[in-house]
Amino acid sequence: MVPTDYYVMLSAILFTIGVIGVLTRRNALVVFMSVELMLNSANLALVAFSRQWGHVDGQILTFFVITVAAAEVAVGLALLVGIFRTRRTTNVDEVNTMRG
Amino acid sequence: MEFVLFLITAFITIGAAAAMVLSHNAVHSALWLVLNFFGVAVLYLLLNAPFLAMVQITVYAGAIMVLFLFVIMLLGSEKGEEVNGLPWQTPVALVLGLVLVSIAGYAILGADSPAIAAAPATDTQIGAAEAVANSLFSTYLLPFEITSVLLLVALIGAVVLTIKSREREGART
């Protein structure tokens, strides 16, 4: 059986890749995907802890995280489409004013 | 055997995540992310969570990533970053990421935390659909209901956002 700390370490590595993606990429859609990667790595840690304690609570929390991620993607992509309509770009450096 | 499978899947997952961040085409990024989600689903199977693995594939790799690909192709923004306004940010981000992963590695592997150093529980039925449903519809019934409200709010929010901008464009012309 694979020890839990290996899974948590894998989750930390995936989370860090997501952080680097958010910090370095300029396409708002790729930044968004990196956020999804970070949420996903947190889910992996939760499921690993769920197995560690033989309890289903971590998996239930993962369900709620997936639901919140789905809602966040719907609203976030609608926002991106709205931004693209007015500014014709998804580059986060060029979207630097609040006025449309 | 299980350990070899874990190593292969972990390698694929990390490689897909890195390729997602590195690839210049947003469509390629999305497809790499799908591969990453499939890898994580296999890890869920290894962690005795078969139902969650299927949810991961249908909701994440299916619904969410299709939405992403749809918006990328709708906006035609797969190559949307020729301009980088902050060129010094990339090396700083790499250094800070390295610091973050080493701190996490020290906390997880270095310190002998009793929470994760002990042998995991051997109950293989915790992730079965029956056990998950039992918990979700009894202990966590209220959060489950609130989740439906959250999804409704997200639905209305997405519709309102697109309608508003259409009205504004109509007023401008």
Coordinates of C-alpha atoms in Angstrom, one line a residue, chain A residues 42-92:
Chain A
A42 CA -6.2 19.8 -3.0
N43 CA -8.9 17.2 -3.8
L44 CA -6.1 14.6 -4.2
A45 CA -4.8 15.4 -0.7
L46 CA -8.3 15.2 0.7
V47 CA -9.0 11.8 -0.8
A48 CA -5.6 10.6 0.5
F49 CA -6.5 11.7 4.0
S50 CA -9.9 10.1 3.7
R51 CA -8.2 6.8 3.1
Q52 CA -5.7 7.4 5.8
W53 CA -8.4 7.7 8.5
G54 CA -10.8 5.1 6.9
H55 CA -13.5 7.8 6.8
V56 CA -15.6 9.1 3.9
D57 CA -15.7 12.7 5.0
G58 CA -12.7 13.7 2.9
Q59 CA -14.4 12.4 -0.2
I60 CA -17.6 14.2 0.6
L61 CA -15.6 17.5 0.9
T62 CA -14.1 16.7 -2.5
F63 CA -17.6 16.4 -3.9
F64 CA -18.3 19.9 -2.7
V65 CA -15.0 21.2 -4.1
I66 CA -15.9 19.8 -7.5
T67 CA -19.3 21.4 -7.4
V68 CA -17.9 24.8 -6.4
A69 CA -15.3 24.4 -9.1
A70 CA -18.0 23.8 -11.7
A71 CA -19.9 26.9 -10.5
E72 CA -16.8 28.9 -10.6
V73 CA -15.9 27.9 -14.1
A74 CA -19.4 28.8 -15.4
V75 CA -19.3 32.3 -13.9
G76 CA -15.6 32.8 -14.7
L77 CA -15.9 31.8 -18.3
A78 CA -19.0 34.1 -18.6
L79 CA -16.9 36.9 -17.3
L80 CA -14.1 36.1 -19.7
V81 CA -16.5 36.2 -22.6
G82 CA -17.8 39.5 -21.4
I83 CA -14.3 40.9 -21.1
F84 CA -13.5 39.6 -24.6
R85 CA -16.5 41.3 -26.1
T86 CA -15.5 44.8 -24.9
R87 CA -11.7 44.5 -25.0
R88 CA -11.0 41.9 -27.7
T89 CA -8.3 40.2 -25.7
T90 CA -7.8 37.6 -23.0
N91 CA -4.3 38.7 -22.0
V92 CA -4.4 39.5 -18.3

